[in-house]
mmCIF file of N, CA, C and O in Angstrom:
data_model
loop_
_atom_site.group_PDB
_atom_site.id
_atom_site.type_symbol
_atom_site.label_atom_id
_atom_site.label_comp_id
_atom_site.label_asym_id
_atom_site.label_seq_id
_atom_site.Cartn_x
_atom_site.Cartn_y
_atom_site.Cartn_z
ATOM 1 N N MET A 707 112.831 88.256 -61.118
ATOM 2 C CA MET A 707 113.873 88.512 -62.109
ATOM 3 C C MET A 707 113.678 87.563 -63.289
ATOM 4 O O MET A 707 113.347 86.397 -63.103
ATOM 5 N N ALA A 708 113.908 88.059 -64.470
ATOM 6 C CA ALA A 708 113.718 87.251 -65.676
ATOM 7 C C ALA A 708 114.840 86.230 -65.825
ATOM 8 O O ALA A 708 115.965 86.438 -65.360
ATOM 9 N N VAL A 709 114.522 85.133 -66.485
ATOM 10 C CA VAL A 709 115.517 84.114 -66.799
ATOM 11 C C VAL A 709 116.348 84.631 -67.972
ATOM 12 O O VAL A 709 115.812 85.130 -68.959
ATOM 13 N N ILE A 710 117.662 84.508 -67.855
ATOM 14 C CA ILE A 710 118.585 85.033 -68.858
ATOM 15 C C ILE A 710 119.010 83.917 -69.803
ATOM 16 O O ILE A 710 119.442 82.846 -69.352
ATOM 17 N N ALA A 711 118.890 84.152 -71.102
ATOM 18 C CA ALA A 711 119.349 83.193 -72.103
ATOM 19 C C ALA A 711 120.858 83.360 -72.275
ATOM 20 O O ALA A 711 121.348 84.465 -72.503
ATOM 21 N N LEU A 712 121.574 82.250 -72.149
ATOM 22 C CA LEU A 712 123.030 82.288 -72.245
ATOM 23 C C LEU A 712 123.507 81.757 -73.593
ATOM 24 O O LEU A 712 122.873 80.899 -74.194
ATOM 25 N N ASN A 713 124.664 82.271 -74.001
ATOM 26 C CA ASN A 713 125.380 81.735 -75.156
ATOM 27 C C ASN A 713 126.868 81.904 -74.873
ATOM 28 O O ASN A 713 127.246 82.420 -73.820
ATOM 29 N N LYS A 714 127.691 81.476 -75.812
ATOM 30 C CA LYS A 714 129.134 81.536 -75.571
ATOM 31 C C LYS A 714 129.635 82.970 -75.392
ATOM 32 O O LYS A 714 130.656 83.192 -74.741
ATOM 33 N N ASP A 715 128.910 83.935 -75.947
ATOM 34 C CA ASP A 715 129.344 85.328 -75.860
ATOM 35 C C ASP A 715 129.067 85.967 -74.503
ATOM 36 O O ASP A 715 129.818 86.843 -74.069
ATOM 37 N N ASN A 716 127.989 85.569 -73.815
ATOM 38 C CA ASN A 716 127.661 86.221 -72.550
ATOM 39 C C ASN A 716 127.858 85.317 -71.329
ATOM 40 O O ASN A 716 127.656 85.749 -70.206
ATOM 41 N N PHE A 717 128.259 84.060 -71.524
ATOM 42 C CA PHE A 717 128.375 83.117 -70.405
ATOM 43 C C PHE A 717 129.357 83.608 -69.343
ATOM 44 O O PHE A 717 129.051 83.594 -68.151
ATOM 45 N N LYS A 718 130.517 84.046 -69.767
ATOM 46 C CA LYS A 718 131.540 84.475 -68.803
ATOM 47 C C LYS A 718 131.034 85.631 -67.944
ATOM 48 O O LYS A 718 131.127 85.590 -66.712
ATOM 49 N N ALA A 719 130.464 86.642 -68.583
ATOM 50 C CA ALA A 719 129.999 87.819 -67.845
ATOM 51 C C ALA A 719 128.817 87.489 -66.941
ATOM 52 O O ALA A 719 128.756 87.938 -65.789
ATOM 53 N N GLU A 720 127.859 86.713 -67.448
ATOM 54 C CA GLU A 720 126.632 86.438 -66.690
ATOM 55 C C GLU A 720 126.825 85.399 -65.588
ATOM 56 O O GLU A 720 126.153 85.442 -64.565
ATOM 57 N N VAL A 721 127.720 84.429 -65.792
ATOM 58 C CA VAL A 721 127.866 83.325 -64.838
ATOM 59 C C VAL A 721 129.188 83.396 -64.082
ATOM 60 O O VAL A 721 129.209 83.498 -62.862
ATOM 61 N N LEU A 722 130.282 83.344 -64.795
ATOM 62 C CA LEU A 722 131.585 83.236 -64.138
ATOM 63 C C LEU A 722 131.986 84.501 -63.399
ATOM 64 O O LEU A 722 132.704 84.435 -62.404
ATOM 65 N N GLN A 723 131.492 85.661 -63.852
ATOM 66 C CA GLN A 723 131.832 86.927 -63.200
ATOM 67 C C GLN A 723 130.676 87.487 -62.373
ATOM 68 O O GLN A 723 130.743 88.620 -61.905
ATOM 69 N N SER A 724 129.648 86.693 -62.152
ATOM 70 C CA SER A 724 128.477 87.165 -61.416
ATOM 71 C C SER A 724 128.798 87.355 -59.936
ATOM 72 O O SER A 724 129.522 86.554 -59.338
ATOM 73 N N ASP A 725 128.223 88.409 -59.359
ATOM 74 C CA ASP A 725 128.382 88.622 -57.923
ATOM 75 C C ASP A 725 127.312 87.874 -57.126
ATOM 76 O O ASP A 725 127.338 87.885 -55.897
ATOM 77 N N LYS A 726 126.381 87.213 -57.825
ATOM 78 C CA LYS A 726 125.344 86.401 -57.184
ATOM 79 C C LYS A 726 125.568 84.939 -57.544
ATOM 80 O O LYS A 726 126.141 84.634 -58.589
ATOM 81 N N PRO A 727 125.081 84.011 -56.715
ATOM 82 C CA PRO A 727 125.054 82.611 -57.145
ATOM 83 C C PRO A 727 124.174 82.481 -58.382
ATOM 84 O O PRO A 727 123.185 83.208 -58.533
ATOM 85 N N VAL A 728 124.544 81.557 -59.274
ATOM 86 C CA VAL A 728 123.847 81.421 -60.556
ATOM 87 C C VAL A 728 123.361 79.986 -60.745
ATOM 88 O O VAL A 728 124.118 79.033 -60.552
ATOM 89 N N LEU A 729 122.085 79.867 -61.140
ATOM 90 C CA LEU A 729 121.521 78.583 -61.545
ATOM 91 C C LEU A 729 121.476 78.567 -63.069
ATOM 92 O O LEU A 729 120.925 79.481 -63.681
ATOM 93 N N VAL A 730 122.079 77.540 -63.675
ATOM 94 C CA VAL A 730 122.065 77.398 -65.127
ATOM 95 C C VAL A 730 121.303 76.128 -65.478
ATOM 96 O O VAL A 730 121.630 75.042 -64.998
ATOM 97 N N ASP A 731 120.285 76.295 -66.316
ATOM 98 C CA ASP A 731 119.469 75.185 -66.801
ATOM 99 C C ASP A 731 119.908 74.867 -68.230
ATOM 100 O O ASP A 731 119.716 75.667 -69.131
ATOM 101 N N PHE A 732 120.555 73.696 -68.415
ATOM 102 C CA PHE A 732 120.912 73.217 -69.751
ATOM 103 C C PHE A 732 119.714 72.434 -70.265
ATOM 104 O O PHE A 732 119.308 71.451 -69.649
ATOM 105 N N TRP A 733 119.146 72.846 -71.402
ATOM 106 C CA TRP A 733 117.884 72.303 -71.885
ATOM 107 C C TRP A 733 117.842 72.308 -73.416
ATOM 108 O O TRP A 733 118.760 72.804 -74.070
ATOM 109 N N ALA A 734 116.748 71.772 -73.976
ATOM 110 C CA ALA A 734 116.488 71.838 -75.419
ATOM 111 C C ALA A 734 114.981 71.901 -75.636
ATOM 112 O O ALA A 734 114.206 71.394 -74.820
ATOM 113 N N THR A 735 114.572 72.495 -76.738
ATOM 114 C CA THR A 735 113.145 72.689 -77.010
ATOM 115 C C THR A 735 112.394 71.373 -77.178
ATOM 116 O O THR A 735 111.220 71.288 -76.847
ATOM 117 N N TRP A 736 113.058 70.332 -77.680
ATOM 118 C CA TRP A 736 112.412 69.049 -77.965
ATOM 119 C C TRP A 736 112.350 68.128 -76.740
ATOM 120 O O TRP A 736 111.770 67.053 -76.806
ATOM 121 N N CYS A 737 112.912 68.538 -75.632
ATOM 122 C CA CYS A 737 113.067 67.681 -74.448
ATOM 123 C C CYS A 737 111.856 67.813 -73.521
ATOM 124 O O CYS A 737 111.638 68.875 -72.936
ATOM 125 N N GLY A 738 111.083 66.732 -73.385
ATOM 126 C CA GLY A 738 109.905 66.735 -72.525
ATOM 127 C C GLY A 738 110.210 67.069 -71.074
ATOM 128 O O GLY A 738 109.567 67.948 -70.482
ATOM 129 N N PRO A 739 111.175 66.373 -70.434
ATOM 130 C CA PRO A 739 111.510 66.715 -69.051
ATOM 131 C C PRO A 739 111.998 68.157 -68.897
ATOM 132 O O PRO A 739 111.780 68.781 -67.863
ATOM 133 N N CYS A 740 112.640 68.696 -69.940
ATOM 134 C CA CYS A 740 113.074 70.101 -69.884
ATOM 135 C C CYS A 740 111.868 71.033 -69.827
ATOM 136 O O CYS A 740 111.870 72.016 -69.088
ATOM 137 N N ARG A 741 110.845 70.713 -70.611
ATOM 138 C CA ARG A 741 109.625 71.537 -70.594
ATOM 139 C C ARG A 741 108.925 71.419 -69.241
ATOM 140 O O ARG A 741 108.337 72.383 -68.759
ATOM 141 N N MET A 742 108.987 70.232 -68.614
ATOM 142 C CA MET A 742 108.408 70.067 -67.268
ATOM 143 C C MET A 742 109.196 70.882 -66.238
ATOM 144 O O MET A 742 108.626 71.384 -65.268
ATOM 145 N N MET A 743 110.486 71.007 -66.447
ATOM 146 C CA MET A 743 111.370 71.708 -65.507
ATOM 147 C C MET A 743 111.218 73.223 -65.629
ATOM 148 O O MET A 743 111.447 73.954 -64.651
ATOM 149 N N ALA A 744 110.802 73.707 -66.792
ATOM 150 C CA ALA A 744 110.754 75.155 -67.054
ATOM 151 C C ALA A 744 109.955 75.943 -66.019
ATOM 152 O O ALA A 744 110.441 76.976 -65.533
ATOM 153 N N PRO A 745 108.734 75.514 -65.628
ATOM 154 C CA PRO A 745 108.001 76.302 -64.621
ATOM 155 C C PRO A 745 108.707 76.340 -63.267
ATOM 156 O O PRO A 745 108.613 77.342 -62.546
ATOM 157 N N VAL A 746 109.418 75.284 -62.917
ATOM 158 C CA VAL A 746 110.166 75.260 -61.650
ATOM 159 C C VAL A 746 111.287 76.295 -61.715
ATOM 160 O O VAL A 746 111.478 77.090 -60.782
ATOM 161 N N VAL A 747 112.016 76.287 -62.824
ATOM 162 C CA VAL A 747 113.121 77.229 -62.995
ATOM 163 C C VAL A 747 112.597 78.665 -62.985
ATOM 164 O O VAL A 747 113.172 79.542 -62.336
ATOM 165 N N GLU A 748 111.485 78.899 -63.677
ATOM 166 C CA GLU A 748 110.919 80.250 -63.726
ATOM 167 C C GLU A 748 110.433 80.714 -62.356
ATOM 168 O O GLU A 748 110.603 81.881 -61.990
ATOM 169 N N SER A 749 109.858 79.804 -61.576
ATOM 170 C CA SER A 749 109.391 80.208 -60.246
ATOM 171 C C SER A 749 110.569 80.510 -59.324
ATOM 172 O O SER A 749 110.492 81.421 -58.497
ATOM 173 N N ILE A 750 111.667 79.782 -59.477
ATOM 174 C CA ILE A 750 112.872 80.088 -58.690
ATOM 175 C C ILE A 750 113.369 81.484 -59.051
ATOM 176 O O ILE A 750 113.736 82.272 -58.177
ATOM 177 N N ALA A 751 113.367 81.808 -60.345
ATOM 178 C CA ALA A 751 113.813 83.136 -60.784
ATOM 179 C C ALA A 751 112.951 84.232 -60.158
ATOM 180 O O ALA A 751 113.467 85.277 -59.742
ATOM 181 N N GLU A 752 111.635 84.004 -60.074
ATOM 182 C CA GLU A 752 110.723 85.007 -59.518
ATOM 183 C C GLU A 752 110.820 85.112 -58.002
ATOM 184 O O GLU A 752 110.746 86.198 -57.445
ATOM 185 N N GLU A 753 110.980 83.980 -57.329
ATOM 186 C CA GLU A 753 110.898 83.940 -55.870
ATOM 187 C C GLU A 753 112.233 84.115 -55.158
ATOM 188 O O GLU A 753 112.258 84.301 -53.942
ATOM 189 N N HIS A 754 113.342 84.039 -55.893
ATOM 190 C CA HIS A 754 114.663 84.100 -55.252
ATOM 191 C C HIS A 754 115.547 85.146 -55.938
ATOM 192 O O HIS A 754 116.448 84.810 -56.719
ATOM 193 N N PRO A 755 115.318 86.430 -55.616
ATOM 194 C CA PRO A 755 116.111 87.491 -56.255
ATOM 195 C C PRO A 755 117.589 87.441 -55.886
ATOM 196 O O PRO A 755 118.410 88.085 -56.543
ATOM 197 N N GLU A 756 117.929 86.665 -54.855
ATOM 198 C CA GLU A 756 119.335 86.534 -54.477
ATOM 199 C C GLU A 756 120.103 85.630 -55.447
ATOM 200 O O GLU A 756 121.332 85.550 -55.391
ATOM 201 N N LEU A 757 119.368 84.942 -56.342
ATOM 202 C CA LEU A 757 119.982 84.076 -57.343
ATOM 203 C C LEU A 757 119.808 84.676 -58.728
ATOM 204 O O LEU A 757 118.801 85.313 -59.013
ATOM 205 N N LYS A 758 120.784 84.436 -59.586
ATOM 206 C CA LYS A 758 120.634 84.733 -61.006
ATOM 207 C C LYS A 758 120.276 83.411 -61.670
ATOM 208 O O LYS A 758 120.912 82.389 -61.403
ATOM 209 N N VAL A 759 119.240 83.409 -62.506
ATOM 210 C CA VAL A 759 118.769 82.184 -63.149
ATOM 211 C C VAL A 759 118.928 82.330 -64.663
ATOM 212 O O VAL A 759 118.474 83.310 -65.253
ATOM 213 N N CYS A 760 119.584 81.328 -65.263
ATOM 214 C CA CYS A 760 119.915 81.380 -66.675
ATOM 215 C C CYS A 760 119.602 80.046 -67.342
ATOM 216 O O CYS A 760 119.499 79.013 -66.674
ATOM 217 N N LYS A 761 119.464 80.083 -68.683
ATOM 218 C CA LYS A 761 119.205 78.878 -69.452
ATOM 219 C C LYS A 761 120.171 78.806 -70.629
ATOM 220 O O LYS A 761 120.491 79.831 -71.227
ATOM 221 N N VAL A 762 120.600 77.582 -70.949
ATOM 222 C CA VAL A 762 121.439 77.331 -72.113
ATOM 223 C C VAL A 762 120.724 76.312 -72.990
ATOM 224 O O VAL A 762 120.483 75.178 -72.560
ATOM 225 N N ASP A 763 120.366 76.712 -74.212
ATOM 226 C CA ASP A 763 119.812 75.774 -75.188
ATOM 227 C C ASP A 763 120.994 74.984 -75.753
ATOM 228 O O ASP A 763 121.846 75.552 -76.447
ATOM 229 N N VAL A 764 121.060 73.687 -75.445
ATOM 230 C CA VAL A 764 122.224 72.885 -75.820
ATOM 231 C C VAL A 764 122.339 72.692 -77.326
ATOM 232 O O VAL A 764 123.434 72.441 -77.835
ATOM 233 N N ASP A 765 121.229 72.784 -78.054
ATOM 234 C CA ASP A 765 121.292 72.669 -79.510
ATOM 235 C C ASP A 765 121.935 73.901 -80.137
ATOM 236 O O ASP A 765 122.649 73.801 -81.134
ATOM 237 N N GLU A 766 121.679 75.053 -79.555
ATOM 238 C CA GLU A 766 122.244 76.299 -80.076
ATOM 239 C C GLU A 766 123.633 76.591 -79.516
ATOM 240 O O GLU A 766 124.377 77.391 -80.084
ATOM 241 N N ASN A 767 123.983 75.957 -78.390
ATOM 242 C CA ASN A 767 125.260 76.227 -77.715
ATOM 243 C C ASN A 767 125.954 74.927 -77.310
ATOM 244 O O ASN A 767 126.232 74.709 -76.125
ATOM 245 N N PRO A 768 126.260 74.063 -78.274
ATOM 246 C CA PRO A 768 126.865 72.765 -77.913
ATOM 247 C C PRO A 768 128.220 72.903 -77.225
ATOM 248 O O PRO A 768 128.589 72.054 -76.405
ATOM 249 N N GLU A 769 128.940 73.989 -77.503
ATOM 250 C CA GLU A 769 130.250 74.159 -76.884
ATOM 251 C C GLU A 769 130.126 74.364 -75.375
ATOM 252 O O GLU A 769 130.969 73.887 -74.606
ATOM 253 N N LEU A 770 129.062 75.036 -74.917
ATOM 254 C CA LEU A 770 128.865 75.211 -73.474
ATOM 255 C C LEU A 770 128.466 73.893 -72.826
ATOM 256 O O LEU A 770 128.939 73.560 -71.735
ATOM 257 N N ALA A 771 127.604 73.137 -73.493
ATOM 258 C CA ALA A 771 127.218 71.829 -72.959
ATOM 259 C C ALA A 771 128.441 70.925 -72.852
ATOM 260 O O ALA A 771 128.628 70.223 -71.843
ATOM 261 N N GLN A 772 129.289 70.953 -73.851
ATOM 262 C CA GLN A 772 130.497 70.121 -73.839
ATOM 263 C C GLN A 772 131.466 70.575 -72.750
ATOM 264 O O GLN A 772 132.055 69.747 -72.049
ATOM 265 N N LEU A 773 131.606 71.877 -72.591
ATOM 266 C CA LEU A 773 132.523 72.429 -71.588
ATOM 267 C C LEU A 773 132.185 71.933 -70.186
ATOM 268 O O LEU A 773 133.070 71.681 -69.368
ATOM 269 N N PHE A 774 130.873 71.762 -69.910
ATOM 270 C CA PHE A 774 130.443 71.330 -68.584
ATOM 271 C C PHE A 774 129.994 69.865 -68.561
ATOM 272 O O PHE A 774 129.312 69.439 -67.635
ATOM 273 N N ASN A 775 130.409 69.107 -69.570
ATOM 274 C CA ASN A 775 130.144 67.662 -69.637
ATOM 275 C C ASN A 775 128.666 67.324 -69.471
ATOM 276 O O ASN A 775 128.325 66.366 -68.775
ATOM 277 N N VAL A 776 127.802 68.109 -70.101
ATOM 278 C CA VAL A 776 126.368 67.834 -70.049
ATOM 279 C C VAL A 776 126.073 66.687 -71.009
ATOM 280 O O VAL A 776 126.202 66.835 -72.220
ATOM 281 N N MET A 777 125.705 65.537 -70.451
ATOM 282 C CA MET A 777 125.437 64.347 -71.244
ATOM 283 C C MET A 777 123.939 64.081 -71.367
ATOM 284 O O MET A 777 123.504 63.440 -72.308
ATOM 285 N N SER A 778 123.169 64.543 -70.394
ATOM 286 C CA SER A 778 121.716 64.365 -70.381
ATOM 287 C C SER A 778 121.084 65.694 -70.007
ATOM 288 O O SER A 778 121.684 66.489 -69.281
ATOM 289 N N ILE A 779 119.878 65.901 -70.516
ATOM 290 C CA ILE A 779 119.159 67.118 -70.166
ATOM 291 C C ILE A 779 117.780 66.760 -69.634
ATOM 292 O O ILE A 779 117.260 65.701 -69.997
ATOM 293 N N PRO A 780 117.220 67.573 -68.776
ATOM 294 C CA PRO A 780 117.816 68.803 -68.272
ATOM 295 C C PRO A 780 118.943 68.534 -67.279
ATOM 296 O O PRO A 780 118.875 67.590 -66.501
ATOM 297 N N THR A 781 119.958 69.361 -67.344
ATOM 298 C CA THR A 781 120.998 69.391 -66.327
ATOM 299 C C THR A 781 120.957 70.778 -65.705
ATOM 300 O O THR A 781 120.975 71.785 -66.420
ATOM 301 N N LEU A 782 120.890 70.822 -64.392
ATOM 302 C CA LEU A 782 120.915 72.083 -63.653
ATOM 303 C C LEU A 782 122.280 72.204 -62.995
ATOM 304 O O LEU A 782 122.756 71.258 -62.366
ATOM 305 N N ALA A 783 122.894 73.358 -63.153
ATOM 306 C CA ALA A 783 124.219 73.584 -62.600
ATOM 307 C C ALA A 783 124.188 74.820 -61.714
ATOM 308 O O ALA A 783 123.647 75.856 -62.110
ATOM 309 N N ALA A 784 124.763 74.700 -60.536
ATOM 310 C CA ALA A 784 124.860 75.813 -59.593
ATOM 311 C C ALA A 784 126.293 76.342 -59.610
ATOM 312 O O ALA A 784 127.244 75.563 -59.540
ATOM 313 N N PHE A 785 126.416 77.652 -59.713
ATOM 314 C CA PHE A 785 127.718 78.308 -59.692
ATOM 315 C C PHE A 785 127.758 79.293 -58.541
ATOM 316 O O PHE A 785 126.814 80.063 -58.337
ATOM 317 N N LYS A 786 128.858 79.248 -57.779
ATOM 318 C CA LYS A 786 129.102 80.226 -56.711
ATOM 319 C C LYS A 786 130.496 80.788 -56.931
ATOM 320 O O LYS A 786 131.451 80.015 -57.116
ATOM 321 N N ASP A 787 130.597 82.093 -56.914
ATOM 322 C CA ASP A 787 131.891 82.766 -57.097
ATOM 323 C C ASP A 787 132.604 82.288 -58.357
ATOM 324 O O ASP A 787 133.815 82.080 -58.362
ATOM 325 N N GLY A 788 131.839 82.066 -59.423
ATOM 326 C CA GLY A 788 132.417 81.670 -60.695
ATOM 327 C C GLY A 788 132.813 80.216 -60.813
ATOM 328 O O GLY A 788 133.359 79.801 -61.825
ATOM 329 N N GLN A 789 132.533 79.428 -59.780
ATOM 330 C CA GLN A 789 132.910 78.012 -59.775
ATOM 331 C C GLN A 789 131.676 77.133 -59.751
ATOM 332 O O GLN A 789 130.710 77.430 -59.033
ATOM 333 N N LEU A 790 131.711 76.035 -60.487
ATOM 334 C CA LEU A 790 130.632 75.063 -60.459
ATOM 335 C C LEU A 790 130.601 74.428 -59.081
ATOM 336 O O LEU A 790 131.603 73.874 -58.620
ATOM 337 N N SER A 791 129.460 74.521 -58.400
ATOM 338 C CA SER A 791 129.383 74.005 -57.028
ATOM 339 C C SER A 791 128.437 72.820 -56.883
ATOM 340 O O SER A 791 128.425 72.171 -55.846
ATOM 341 N N GLY A 792 127.647 72.536 -57.917
ATOM 342 C CA GLY A 792 126.747 71.389 -57.829
ATOM 343 C C GLY A 792 125.957 71.225 -59.110
ATOM 344 O O GLY A 792 125.759 72.184 -59.857
ATOM 345 N N THR A 793 125.532 69.982 -59.369
ATOM 346 C CA THR A 793 124.702 69.711 -60.542
ATOM 347 C C THR A 793 123.610 68.712 -60.168
ATOM 348 O O THR A 793 123.744 67.946 -59.213
ATOM 349 N N ALA A 794 122.546 68.738 -60.963
ATOM 350 C CA ALA A 794 121.461 67.772 -60.836
ATOM 351 C C ALA A 794 120.968 67.475 -62.250
ATOM 352 O O ALA A 794 120.867 68.373 -63.082
ATOM 353 N N VAL A 795 120.673 66.207 -62.514
ATOM 354 C CA VAL A 795 120.241 65.793 -63.848
ATOM 355 C C VAL A 795 118.814 65.271 -63.766
ATOM 356 O O VAL A 795 118.457 64.549 -62.833
ATOM 357 N N GLY A 796 118.009 65.642 -64.768
ATOM 358 C CA GLY A 796 116.629 65.194 -64.811
ATOM 359 C C GLY A 796 115.720 66.153 -64.076
ATOM 360 O O GLY A 796 116.156 67.155 -63.510
ATOM 361 N N TYR A 797 114.432 65.834 -64.106
ATOM 362 C CA TYR A 797 113.453 66.692 -63.433
ATOM 363 C C TYR A 797 113.742 66.731 -61.939
ATOM 364 O O TYR A 797 114.005 65.699 -61.314
ATOM 365 N N GLN A 798 113.696 67.925 -61.370
ATOM 366 C CA GLN A 798 113.959 68.126 -59.944
ATOM 367 C C GLN A 798 112.860 68.987 -59.348
ATOM 368 O O GLN A 798 112.341 69.885 -60.009
ATOM 369 N N SER A 799 112.552 68.753 -58.081
ATOM 370 C CA SER A 799 111.633 69.641 -57.373
ATOM 371 C C SER A 799 112.349 70.959 -57.077
ATOM 372 O O SER A 799 113.584 71.035 -57.095
ATOM 373 N N LYS A 800 111.578 71.989 -56.793
ATOM 374 C CA LYS A 800 112.156 73.284 -56.437
ATOM 375 C C LYS A 800 113.075 73.131 -55.227
ATOM 376 O O LYS A 800 114.157 73.711 -55.181
ATOM 377 N N GLU A 801 112.635 72.325 -54.248
ATOM 378 C CA GLU A 801 113.432 72.129 -53.037
ATOM 379 C C GLU A 801 114.791 71.516 -53.373
ATOM 380 O O GLU A 801 115.820 71.930 -52.830
ATOM 381 N N ASN A 802 114.804 70.520 -54.265
ATOM 382 C CA ASN A 802 116.071 69.887 -54.633
ATOM 383 C C ASN A 802 116.987 70.852 -55.382
ATOM 384 O O ASN A 802 118.201 70.836 -55.190
ATOM 385 N N VAL A 803 116.401 71.678 -56.228
ATOM 386 C CA VAL A 803 117.203 72.651 -56.954
ATOM 387 C C VAL A 803 117.839 73.628 -55.982
ATOM 388 O O VAL A 803 119.038 73.922 -56.061
ATOM 389 N N LEU A 804 117.059 74.123 -55.028
ATOM 390 C CA LEU A 804 117.605 75.089 -54.069
ATOM 391 C C LEU A 804 118.663 74.466 -53.177
ATOM 392 O O LEU A 804 119.571 75.174 -52.711
ATOM 393 N N LYS A 805 118.610 73.155 -52.958
ATOM 394 C CA LYS A 805 119.644 72.475 -52.154
ATOM 395 C C LYS A 805 121.011 72.536 -52.824
ATOM 396 O O LYS A 805 122.043 72.389 -52.156
ATOM 397 N N LEU A 806 121.053 72.761 -54.142
ATOM 398 C CA LEU A 806 122.334 72.898 -54.827
ATOM 399 C C LEU A 806 123.120 74.098 -54.296
ATOM 400 O O LEU A 806 124.348 74.158 -54.440
ATOM 401 N N PHE A 807 122.419 75.046 -53.690
ATOM 402 C CA PHE A 807 123.059 76.264 -53.180
ATOM 403 C C PHE A 807 123.280 76.219 -51.670
ATOM 404 O O PHE A 807 123.799 77.180 -51.098
ATOM 405 N N ALA A 808 122.894 75.146 -51.023
ATOM 406 C CA ALA A 808 123.004 75.056 -49.557
ATOM 407 C C ALA A 808 124.452 74.900 -49.122
ATOM 408 O O ALA A 808 125.297 74.458 -49.838
#
């Protein structure tokens, strides 16, 4: 499944109203650790169809970053049933990211 780009207009429908657990990657184009995290996030999207995987560019969507108190990037946020269920900051292994949904 492709990674979905989020903004303030589609966040509610794609994340809060999703019938699947959702992984949200808060990132920016200039962020080195974010670029390192991108292949991990993309492989999760391909290998785990039971999850919806999305990305938020914090420079283009500062209101979403502020809403979820994103102070450092990359920040990965796990949502289940429309509720934030876990977060991880900085580069993470695929295993650590998937533990957010355990």
